Amino acid sequence: MTLNEALRLINSRENRPQGAPVFLVCGFQPLHLLTFLQAHALERLPGEHIEMVTGLFGDLPGNIRKAAESNATTVALVLEWDDLDPRLGLRSSGGWTNAAHRDIETTCRERLQYVAELVEQLAAKAVIALAGPSLPLAPLGHTVELQATSFELGLQQEVGAFLQKMAGIPGIRVLDPSWLLSASPRSSRVDPKMGLMAGFPYSAKHADVLAGGLVELLYPTAPKKGLIVDLDDTLWAGIIGEVGVDGVSWSLEHHSQVHALLQQMLALMAGNGVLLAIASKNEPAIVEQGLSRRDLLVGRDAFFPVLAGWGPKSSTVDEIIRAWNIGADSVVFLDDNPMELSEVQSAHPAVTALEFRPKDPAAVWDLLMRLRNLFGKPAVFAEDSLRTASIRSGAEIQRAHSAAAGNFLETLGGRVTISYQKDPRDKRPLELINKTNQFNVNGIRVPEGDWLARLQSEDAIAATISYEDRFGALGKIAALLGVRQGQDIRITSWVMSCRAFSRKIEHHTLDSLFRVSGATRLRFNFHATDRNRPLQKFFEEIGVESSAAGEPCLSLDHFSGVRNALPHQISELSS
Amino acid sequence: MNDIQTRISHCFANVFPDVPLAEMPRTSVASLARWDSIAQVTLLSAIGEEFSLDISLDDFEELTSWALIVDYVESRTGNG
């Protein structure tokens, strides 16, 4: 993005509704960084205008405190060397002599400790995208540029330790210096003229890249949810139907190490909650034997479902997507055969189809990076490790339900826990709000800063719903956010994971909400989307008129009349 | 307006979106309150980017009106 493009975009949104403010915290004059930050954020939030807030020139700690005192719940924090010691910047004449080095080191260490304390406090109320110093250090060393000095490495180590500590704090997302190095070459980052004249040290190009990275951290792209993998010459090398179970390989010894890399990647992804499935043109029995090999680097249990047969792959993909109960646009299909990829892509245009090219290690490396970027997310939750198991048990429940007579749900031994505690450190409800499509009252995605701001409101009511039964725990599977308005509660977000469908958890939720809040009416900020038919069906079932003019409502009297017996044991944690 | 003036007017509109095109030729630091030091840096950076010009420190200080900027760009681009 150029500076002129950024300015045009900002001007075009001047009269739009304003979202929550974003605070840019830095010690330098924010100038073009502020412009690019605003423009990139506007690109992420179409239809909105965003108010940008900044602090005072030269006072990074003071600006962190100002951000904490402000109503901003979204913060971009950019640190530079002269925030740690002015002698490391262009605008100081404090001296670069060897004699000053020890003092500079001490100052930097102390300043980083102080900044860490302030940032940690800020993280309790805001989501923070944090960038460490990205300018080259001033020429302080006694060596030629390519030879590092102990002094310079020491400063970098202090910054590295600071960033490492910050990355471990919930709500703080650290911009990876390695990513920045590839996106913005170090040699073209600094603009000494602007630094001296205006106190803004970055080239426009670097400011653009830096702002783009910070915005991606603050408003991350929704990750994909499921990966469907082919077997022969993809998960392993060789055609298992021809070479047999022991003939397929994934090792250096057999020149098939790229498959081992993929398997390791899949094991990592499964642990992070990515759904994995197999779509293979093979006999089911030999597939099961192959997946049961003990030396496979990703466990058999990581895959559900495993579908093998001789029909078109597009049909298999269709069956898997239905088993997962997620949208095709959340799915990636991986195969070595371009014809299969084309066939699947043609039948499922929303699926991302990727080619695995085992004879091209560079392409495999790029593919692994692509998978990281497609499925990566800011944080991993306890629920992520339960996802595949709960989808598998969900399928078992569906089968048992079909076979059983009477009140099947009552036999599950279900326990619903509804927490009304407004805990800004628990990011799981926000993750649910921003990735759930089907049982979703309006499909509106909520930036983390907005969510934090709403939680802080005294009138806000928030509920996080967890569930477990004899088939296992599902973890936190639903979230609701609303605001009290007299005797009403206006529900602005209500989502439930598809893994929790058909268990009447939504009935329990409304029953609990009426009882705990004392409200006599619920109003829903409802919007029909092309994906939230399950929510609409539930509204129809309990008599919420979703097509009526104005916001649909549900009164306590009406709900009490239509509510059937609730099958599960419930516990509630008050706010 | 010639091509250079039109391109400069686009940069002006990006920085001062509420200044009508017809009034741009009369604008200067003295006549436009919002033309402060931050706006000056943003405007000249935008013009530098538009014409691929590296504007010197001294010129940043001196280019304080539409007329001066147009003369400067025309002379630097050889279209004066």
XYZ file of C-alpha atoms in Angstrom:
655
model
C 0.000 0.000 0.000
C 1.323 3.453 -0.808
C 0.935 6.466 1.456
C -1.494 8.064 -1.022
C -3.569 4.875 -1.199
C -3.676 4.725 2.603
C -4.796 8.347 2.874
C -7.493 7.840 0.212
C -8.844 4.789 2.019
C -9.014 6.666 5.318
C -10.793 9.631 3.716
C -13.311 7.319 2.054
C -14.420 6.011 5.450
C -14.657 9.308 7.318
C -18.447 9.268 7.618
C -18.894 5.577 8.384
C -19.942 4.212 11.787
C -17.023 4.268 14.192
C -15.638 1.066 15.703
C -13.681 0.871 18.951
C -10.585 3.130 19.014
C -7.119 1.751 18.382
C -4.234 3.149 20.439
C -0.836 3.320 18.759
C 1.763 3.360 21.525
C 5.252 4.414 20.496
C 7.931 6.827 21.627
C 8.571 8.379 18.200
C 6.351 10.669 16.150
C 3.780 8.181 14.753
C 3.208 9.975 11.382
C 3.019 7.474 8.496
C 2.904 4.447 10.801
C -0.366 5.788 12.192
C -1.694 6.335 8.659
C -0.772 2.855 7.488
C -2.037 1.260 10.696
C -5.408 2.932 10.279
C -5.613 2.046 6.590
C -4.734 -1.626 7.129
C -7.251 -1.840 9.989
C -9.932 -0.311 7.752
C -9.166 -2.917 5.105
C -9.837 -5.573 7.740
C -13.060 -3.974 8.959
C -14.977 -2.974 5.831
C -17.788 -0.537 6.403
C -16.317 1.001 9.546
C -14.273 4.001 10.473
C -11.676 3.591 13.197
C -10.576 6.295 15.564
C -6.811 6.254 16.122
C -5.331 7.471 19.389
C -1.683 8.255 20.119
C 0.333 9.650 23.000
C 3.175 12.110 23.380
C 6.446 12.191 21.474
C 9.375 10.693 23.378
C 7.455 9.150 26.282
C 6.896 5.460 25.667
C 6.182 4.524 29.319
C 3.815 7.463 29.685
C 2.040 6.442 26.496
C 1.614 2.868 27.748
C 0.017 4.272 30.899
C -2.201 6.561 28.786
C -3.363 3.570 26.751
C -4.211 1.719 29.968
C -6.243 4.693 31.202
C -8.013 5.198 27.856
C -11.130 3.421 26.589
C -9.093 1.742 23.850
C -9.063 -2.033 24.088
C -6.989 -2.557 20.942
C -3.358 -1.477 21.145
C -0.447 -1.549 18.700
C 2.792 -1.075 20.640
C 5.984 -0.390 18.733
C 9.276 -0.254 20.543
C 12.458 1.287 19.152
C 16.034 1.327 20.385
C 15.916 4.951 21.488
C 12.951 4.109 23.749
C 15.396 1.911 25.663
C 18.217 4.448 25.663
C 18.130 7.742 23.709
C 21.811 7.254 22.814
C 20.723 4.417 20.506
C 18.696 6.809 18.342
C 19.517 9.429 15.723
C 18.347 12.420 17.714
C 20.689 12.081 20.702
C 24.242 13.345 21.130
C 24.888 11.357 24.305
C 27.887 9.502 22.938
C 28.649 6.094 21.416
C 32.105 5.574 22.940
C 33.126 2.194 24.274
C 33.025 3.737 27.742
C 29.279 4.359 27.358
C 28.437 0.787 26.382
C 28.131 -0.629 29.890
C 25.846 2.200 30.905
C 23.718 1.776 27.779
C 23.375 -1.930 28.553
C 22.251 -1.196 32.102
C 19.784 1.466 30.989
C 18.270 -0.843 28.371
C 17.875 -3.692 30.860
C 16.196 -1.485 33.441
C 13.959 0.205 30.878
C 12.854 -3.145 29.447
C 11.929 -4.387 32.923
C 9.889 -1.258 33.515
C 8.186 -1.456 30.111
C 7.425 -5.154 30.713
C 5.596 -4.305 33.943
C 3.557 -1.597 32.237
C 2.703 -3.746 29.224
C 1.650 -6.610 31.457
C -0.771 -4.286 33.249
C -2.096 -3.008 29.926
C -2.667 -6.582 28.722
C -5.232 -7.089 31.486
C -7.616 -4.750 29.652
C -6.541 -4.690 26.013
C -5.351 -6.896 23.214
C -1.837 -5.835 22.250
C 0.176 -6.319 19.072
C 3.786 -5.755 20.063
C 6.760 -5.109 17.798
C 10.293 -5.000 19.165
C 12.933 -2.611 17.772
C 13.111 -3.110 14.015
C 15.658 -0.462 13.061
C 19.295 -1.433 12.680
C 21.363 -0.491 15.695
C 23.470 2.642 15.351
C 27.122 1.858 14.381
C 28.259 1.369 17.963
C 30.573 -1.581 17.501
C 34.361 -1.540 17.122
C 34.124 -4.221 14.420
C 33.121 -4.130 10.773
C 29.373 -4.477 10.303
C 29.356 -8.202 9.619
C 31.215 -9.033 12.830
C 28.904 -8.913 15.839
C 30.164 -7.479 19.095
C 29.356 -8.822 22.527
C 27.768 -5.464 23.320
C 25.350 -5.558 20.366
C 24.489 -9.230 20.902
C 23.861 -8.438 24.561
C 21.357 -5.725 23.662
C 19.595 -8.042 21.223
C 19.502 -10.758 23.867
C 17.856 -8.384 26.349
C 15.211 -7.486 23.777
C 14.745 -11.164 22.854
C 14.175 -12.094 26.513
C 11.680 -9.242 26.862
C 9.736 -10.335 23.759
C 9.795 -13.971 24.897
C 8.271 -12.981 28.227
C 5.632 -10.838 26.544
C 4.680 -13.608 24.069
C 3.762 -15.842 27.013
C 1.190 -13.394 28.376
C -2.415 -13.912 27.188
C -3.602 -10.999 25.094
C -0.135 -10.015 23.872
C 0.799 -11.001 20.315
C 4.412 -10.423 19.395
C 5.371 -9.654 15.805
C 8.001 -12.212 14.809
C 11.264 -10.401 13.983
C 12.107 -13.189 11.507
C 8.879 -12.592 9.605
C 9.585 -8.881 9.548
C 13.091 -9.537 8.233
C 11.699 -11.413 5.230
C 8.926 -8.880 4.603
C 11.003 -5.722 5.064
C 14.760 -5.864 4.363
C 16.728 -4.334 7.227
C 18.694 -2.031 4.932
C 15.588 -0.177 3.711
C 13.822 0.297 7.024
C 15.384 3.455 8.324
C 14.749 6.943 6.934
C 17.360 9.186 8.620
C 15.970 12.321 6.978
C 12.498 11.801 8.411
C 13.996 10.696 11.700
C 16.008 13.906 12.076
C 13.416 16.255 10.623
C 10.171 14.878 12.011
C 11.080 12.317 14.654
C 9.657 9.528 12.489
C 12.428 6.988 11.886
C 10.875 4.607 9.327
C 10.780 4.566 5.552
C 7.236 4.576 4.221
C 7.710 1.049 2.896
C 8.796 -0.256 6.281
C 5.957 1.566 8.034
C 3.516 -0.082 5.625
C 4.882 -3.589 6.253
C 5.085 -3.065 10.011
C 1.528 -1.715 10.164
C 0.238 -4.597 8.032
C 1.840 -7.109 10.396
C 0.452 -5.418 13.500
C -3.052 -5.329 12.013
C -2.842 -9.027 11.120
C -1.998 -9.704 14.786
C -4.854 -7.530 16.053
C -7.467 -8.725 13.555
C -6.273 -12.196 12.560
C -7.641 -13.973 9.512
C -10.042 -16.749 10.513
C -8.069 -20.002 10.407
C -9.128 -23.032 8.404
C -10.583 -25.829 10.510
C -10.112 -29.113 8.691
C -7.531 -30.789 6.458
C -8.398 -33.747 4.241
C -5.326 -35.754 3.276
C -4.695 -38.290 0.555
C -2.580 -41.329 1.481
C -0.507 -42.728 -1.396
C 2.401 -40.445 -2.321
C 1.033 -37.844 0.081
C 0.897 -39.090 3.685
C 3.427 -41.735 2.691
C 5.544 -42.625 -0.345
C 4.298 -45.476 -2.489
C 1.010 -47.033 -3.540
C 0.012 -49.184 -0.583
C -2.239 -51.384 -2.706
C 0.758 -52.304 -4.850
C 3.769 -52.318 -2.507
C 1.943 -53.486 0.611
C 1.783 -52.080 4.115
C 5.515 -52.479 4.730
C 6.405 -51.085 1.338
C 5.234 -47.536 1.931
C 7.807 -45.229 3.529
C 8.551 -41.835 5.072
C 12.269 -41.700 5.839
C 15.626 -40.368 4.720
C 16.742 -43.936 4.128
C 14.030 -44.438 1.512
C 14.396 -40.924 0.060
C 10.897 -40.141 1.307
C 11.637 -37.820 4.226
C 9.263 -35.167 2.851
C 6.386 -37.436 3.909
C 7.842 -37.597 7.434
C 7.844 -33.806 7.478
C 4.168 -33.778 6.475
C 3.310 -36.377 9.127
C 5.053 -34.325 11.824
C 3.165 -31.266 10.669
C -0.131 -33.156 10.841
C 0.622 -34.406 14.385
C 1.296 -30.826 15.446
C -1.891 -29.579 13.775
C -4.012 -32.313 15.371
C -2.699 -31.291 18.791
C -3.688 -27.710 18.013
C -7.267 -28.725 17.282
C -7.203 -29.003 13.482
C -9.569 -31.661 12.166
C -7.812 -34.250 10.014
C -9.455 -36.792 7.731
C -8.311 -39.286 5.113
C -9.716 -39.502 1.595
C -8.062 -42.371 -0.239
C -8.731 -44.438 -3.308
C -7.887 -47.791 -1.780
C -9.419 -50.816 -0.129
C -10.533 -49.851 3.405
C -8.833 -52.861 5.020
C -5.352 -52.066 3.715
C -5.781 -48.393 4.636
C -6.511 -49.393 8.225
C -3.408 -51.590 8.239
C -1.285 -48.785 6.872
C -2.567 -46.259 9.390
C -1.924 -48.737 12.185
C 1.801 -48.912 11.519
C 3.424 -48.032 14.815
C 6.176 -45.967 13.210
C 3.707 -43.519 11.636
C 4.537 -40.075 13.018
C 0.904 -39.047 13.331
C -1.385 -41.344 15.293
C -4.320 -43.172 13.734
C -6.649 -41.424 16.214
C -5.733 -38.047 14.755
C -7.888 -38.836 11.697
C -11.671 -38.829 11.609
C -13.239 -39.929 9.427
C -10.991 -42.234 7.427
C -12.731 -42.925 4.146
C -11.346 -45.311 1.556
C -13.092 -46.485 -1.598
C -13.116 -46.133 -5.322
C -15.706 -43.404 -5.840
C -14.904 -39.837 -6.860
C -12.848 -37.937 -4.285
C -15.348 -35.103 -4.387
C -17.983 -37.448 -2.918
C -15.581 -38.531 -0.190
C -14.786 -34.902 0.579
C -18.512 -34.183 0.729
C -19.017 -36.992 3.248
C -16.142 -35.770 5.406
C -17.410 -32.186 5.447
C -20.826 -33.462 6.530
C -19.244 -35.572 9.300
C -17.300 -32.541 10.522
C -20.359 -30.302 10.129
C -18.301 -27.293 9.072
C -18.363 -25.039 6.030
C -16.453 -26.030 2.890
C -14.610 -22.705 3.036
C -12.950 -23.877 6.268
C -11.552 -26.981 4.604
C -8.248 -27.701 2.865
C -7.780 -30.734 0.628
C -4.263 -32.103 0.068
C -3.407 -34.570 -2.687
C -0.474 -35.362 -4.972
C -2.678 -35.919 -7.994
C -3.579 -32.768 -9.971
C -6.557 -34.527 -11.524
C -8.036 -35.361 -8.087
C -7.398 -31.798 -6.955
C -9.176 -30.461 -10.002
C -12.125 -32.820 -9.560
C -12.557 -31.844 -5.886
C -12.090 -28.162 -6.618
C -14.687 -28.284 -9.348
C -17.270 -29.928 -7.050
C -16.334 -27.843 -3.983
C -15.133 -24.420 -5.153
C -14.952 -23.142 -1.576
C -12.451 -25.831 -0.537
C -8.773 -24.831 -0.717
C -7.083 -27.544 -2.793
C -3.308 -27.880 -2.402
C -0.897 -30.093 -4.305
C 1.650 -32.205 -2.453
C 4.704 -32.551 -4.726
C 6.939 -35.191 -3.114
C 9.659 -34.896 -5.774
C 10.101 -31.190 -5.073
C 11.337 -30.649 -1.475
C 11.271 -26.869 -1.883
C 7.604 -27.045 -2.850
C 6.923 -29.285 0.168
C 8.673 -26.779 2.445
C 6.536 -23.965 1.000
C 3.453 -26.128 1.461
C 4.236 -26.707 5.158
C 4.607 -22.942 5.638
C 1.311 -22.430 3.795
C -0.403 -24.934 6.096
C 0.959 -23.082 9.126
C -0.442 -19.821 7.817
C -3.806 -21.314 6.834
C -4.398 -23.026 10.174
C -2.426 -20.827 12.589
C -4.287 -19.013 15.375
C -3.269 -16.683 18.189
C -3.792 -19.171 21.013
C -4.507 -22.848 21.621
C -7.230 -23.802 24.111
C -7.922 -26.938 26.127
C -10.922 -27.563 23.840
C -8.617 -27.905 20.839
C -7.249 -31.212 22.069
C -10.823 -32.524 22.507
C -12.137 -31.599 19.073
C -11.490 -34.747 17.031
C -12.502 -37.027 19.896
C -15.743 -35.130 20.424
C -16.644 -35.223 16.725
C -15.995 -38.955 16.763
C -18.148 -39.389 19.880
C -20.767 -37.106 18.324
C -21.052 -39.537 15.439
C -21.431 -42.385 17.940
C -24.149 -40.433 19.732
C -26.003 -39.858 16.462
C -25.883 -43.580 15.713
C -26.994 -44.472 19.250
C -29.712 -41.836 19.094
C -31.095 -43.281 15.868
C -31.147 -46.771 17.363
C -32.557 -45.836 20.764
C -36.147 -45.191 21.711
C -37.541 -42.653 24.182
C -35.561 -40.031 26.009
C -32.119 -40.839 24.749
C -30.566 -37.562 25.922
C -31.452 -38.367 29.519
C -29.327 -41.488 29.333
C -26.197 -39.522 28.434
C -25.489 -38.327 31.968
C -24.908 -34.842 30.543
C -23.573 -31.990 32.672
C -23.917 -28.406 31.479
C -21.859 -25.742 33.214
C -22.711 -22.117 32.552
C -20.242 -19.518 33.746
C -21.430 -15.927 33.983
C -17.977 -14.725 34.992
C -16.699 -11.955 32.733
C -13.087 -13.044 32.497
C -11.120 -11.021 29.895
C -8.239 -13.506 30.157
C -10.396 -16.347 28.829
C -10.229 -15.912 25.052
C -12.164 -19.092 24.225
C -15.610 -17.387 24.084
C -14.223 -14.867 21.594
C -12.715 -17.648 19.506
C -16.134 -19.325 19.379
C -17.870 -16.075 18.411
C -15.418 -15.488 15.603
C -15.391 -18.922 14.036
C -18.882 -20.361 14.504
C -21.239 -20.064 11.554
C -24.229 -22.368 11.920
C -25.591 -21.778 15.401
C -24.805 -18.087 15.355
C -27.412 -15.432 16.031
C -26.040 -12.979 13.471
C -22.679 -14.061 12.044
C -21.102 -10.814 13.250
C -17.384 -11.191 14.001
C -16.151 -9.215 16.986
C -12.595 -7.805 17.133
C -10.901 -8.697 20.402
C -10.693 -5.054 21.462
C -14.462 -4.608 20.998
C -15.139 -7.778 22.956
C -12.959 -6.591 25.847
C -14.731 -3.223 25.818
C -18.147 -4.903 25.986
C -17.061 -7.158 28.857
C -15.995 -4.083 30.822
C -19.481 -2.568 30.634
C -21.414 -2.933 33.896
C -24.589 -3.764 31.973
C -22.944 -6.559 30.024
C -23.921 -10.144 30.642
C -21.663 -12.896 29.367
C -22.093 -16.637 29.519
C -19.669 -19.387 28.600
C -21.165 -22.857 28.373
C -19.278 -26.135 28.866
C -20.605 -29.652 28.407
C -19.623 -33.227 29.168
C -21.371 -36.576 29.163
C -20.508 -40.255 29.283
C -19.043 -40.034 25.786
C -16.508 -37.476 26.982
C -16.004 -33.771 27.595
C -16.640 -31.210 24.863
C -15.151 -28.335 26.878
C -16.400 -24.798 26.337
C -18.707 -25.088 23.345
C -20.984 -22.056 23.466
C -20.814 -18.379 24.315
C -23.342 -15.625 24.744
C -22.876 -11.899 25.140
C -25.635 -9.422 25.853
C -26.524 -6.217 27.577
C -29.197 -5.539 30.198
C -31.801 -2.999 29.106
C -34.374 -2.705 31.887
C -36.184 -6.041 32.172
C -34.796 -7.105 28.793
C -31.522 -8.622 27.851
C -30.433 -7.758 24.333
C -28.285 -10.609 23.041
C -25.616 -9.326 20.662
C -23.674 -12.569 20.222
C -24.787 -16.147 20.733
C -22.926 -19.067 19.216
C -22.629 -22.785 19.796
C -20.128 -25.171 18.279
C -21.572 -27.679 15.824
C -20.023 -30.414 17.986
C -22.649 -29.647 20.626
C -25.763 -29.820 18.433
C -28.716 -32.104 19.249
C -28.149 -32.122 22.999
C -30.588 -29.359 24.015
C -27.735 -27.286 25.402
C -29.335 -24.210 23.823
C -32.561 -24.879 25.787
C -30.564 -25.156 29.001
C -28.808 -21.895 28.164
C -32.011 -19.873 27.743
C -33.566 -21.451 30.823
C -30.515 -20.564 32.898
C -30.283 -17.055 31.464
C -33.886 -16.219 32.376
C -33.458 -17.691 35.852
C -30.074 -16.183 36.727
C -30.612 -12.734 35.223
C -34.214 -12.248 36.316
C -34.972 -10.869 32.842
C -38.514 -11.230 31.546
C -37.648 -10.900 27.880
C -34.721 -11.681 25.603
C -34.174 -9.619 22.461
C -31.880 -10.970 19.794
C -29.656 -8.909 17.495
C -30.541 -11.449 14.832
C -29.456 -11.463 11.212
C -30.197 -14.319 8.856
C -27.028 -15.442 7.109
C -26.519 -18.061 4.438
C -24.975 -20.285 7.130
C -27.054 -19.886 10.309
C -29.995 -22.074 9.339
C -29.563 -24.290 12.493
C -30.045 -21.216 14.688
C -33.092 -20.167 12.652
C -34.517 -23.667 12.993
C -34.120 -23.481 16.767
C -35.879 -20.107 16.805
C -38.755 -21.627 14.823
C -38.889 -24.573 17.213
C -39.304 -22.418 20.316
C -41.432 -19.773 18.639
C -39.016 -16.888 18.212
C -40.239 -15.047 15.144
C -37.009 -14.343 13.297
C -38.661 -12.854 10.223
C -40.743 -10.295 12.144
C -40.055 -6.601 11.792
C -37.746 -5.312 14.533
C -35.601 -7.545 16.676
C -36.977 -10.996 17.462
C -37.943 -11.475 21.104
C -38.595 -14.315 23.488
C -40.608 -13.655 26.640
C -40.187 -15.680 29.808
C -43.880 -16.604 29.749
C -43.673 -17.912 26.206
C -40.469 -19.838 26.849
C -41.927 -21.410 29.994
C -44.830 -22.637 27.879
C -42.765 -24.230 25.118
C -39.866 -25.501 27.200
C -39.817 -29.280 27.473
C -38.079 -31.236 30.205
C -34.376 -30.435 30.223
C -32.256 -33.559 30.118
C -28.967 -32.567 31.775
C -27.628 -31.691 35.168
C -26.718 -28.013 35.310
C -24.343 -25.921 37.380
C -23.944 -22.186 37.204
C -21.008 -19.994 38.166
C -22.167 -16.526 39.047
C -20.530 -13.335 37.806
C -4.746 22.234 -14.553
C -1.981 20.382 -16.349
C -1.124 16.765 -15.588
C 1.375 17.647 -12.843
C -1.066 19.989 -11.138
C -3.796 17.361 -11.328
C -1.540 14.792 -9.669
C -0.529 17.302 -7.012
C -4.204 18.094 -6.428
C -4.845 14.393 -5.734
C -2.121 14.448 -3.062
C -3.606 17.639 -1.611
C -7.042 16.008 -1.525
C -5.577 13.020 0.305
C -4.151 15.239 3.043
C -6.796 18.008 3.048
C -9.939 16.209 1.883
C -12.243 19.126 2.698
C -10.410 21.687 0.540
C -12.300 22.095 -2.786
C -10.268 21.656 -5.948
C -10.921 25.251 -7.020
C -9.406 26.597 -3.794
C -6.262 24.501 -3.827
C -4.150 26.957 -5.897
C -4.709 29.597 -3.186
C -3.721 27.414 -0.236
C -0.634 27.900 1.897
C 0.570 27.298 5.423
C -0.629 30.807 6.229
C -4.125 30.403 4.774
C -4.993 26.891 5.908
C -5.004 26.299 9.653
C -4.817 22.526 9.268
C -1.593 22.834 7.279
C 0.581 22.257 10.353
C 3.967 20.563 10.633
C 2.462 17.058 10.613
C 0.345 17.884 7.551
C 3.429 19.395 5.884
C 5.424 16.183 6.331
C 2.496 14.040 5.197
C 1.767 16.222 2.156
C 5.356 16.385 0.937
C 5.828 12.657 1.586
C 2.708 11.974 -0.488
C 3.953 14.252 -3.281
C 7.437 12.727 -3.105
C 5.876 9.289 -3.443
C 3.610 10.339 -6.321
C 6.484 11.807 -8.381
C 9.280 9.532 -7.052
C 11.092 12.591 -5.720
C 13.480 12.673 -2.793
C 12.663 16.029 -1.239
C 15.556 17.502 0.738
C 15.393 18.738 4.329
C 15.712 22.345 3.207
C 12.932 21.990 0.665
C 10.667 20.494 3.324
C 11.043 23.784 5.184
C 10.419 25.998 2.194
C 7.580 24.385 0.249
C 4.792 26.061 2.160
C 2.192 26.811 -0.518
C 0.479 25.207 -3.485
C 2.257 27.573 -5.871
C 5.714 26.824 -4.467
C 5.055 23.084 -4.563
C 3.846 23.177 -8.180
C 6.917 25.195 -9.248
C 9.189 22.819 -7.360
C 7.695 19.630 -8.828
C 7.666 21.079 -12.352
C 11.302 22.053 -12.055
C 12.349 18.700 -10.563
C 10.476 16.690 -13.182
C 11.688 18.842 -16.075
C 8.173 19.882 -17.029
C 8.326 23.498 -16.046
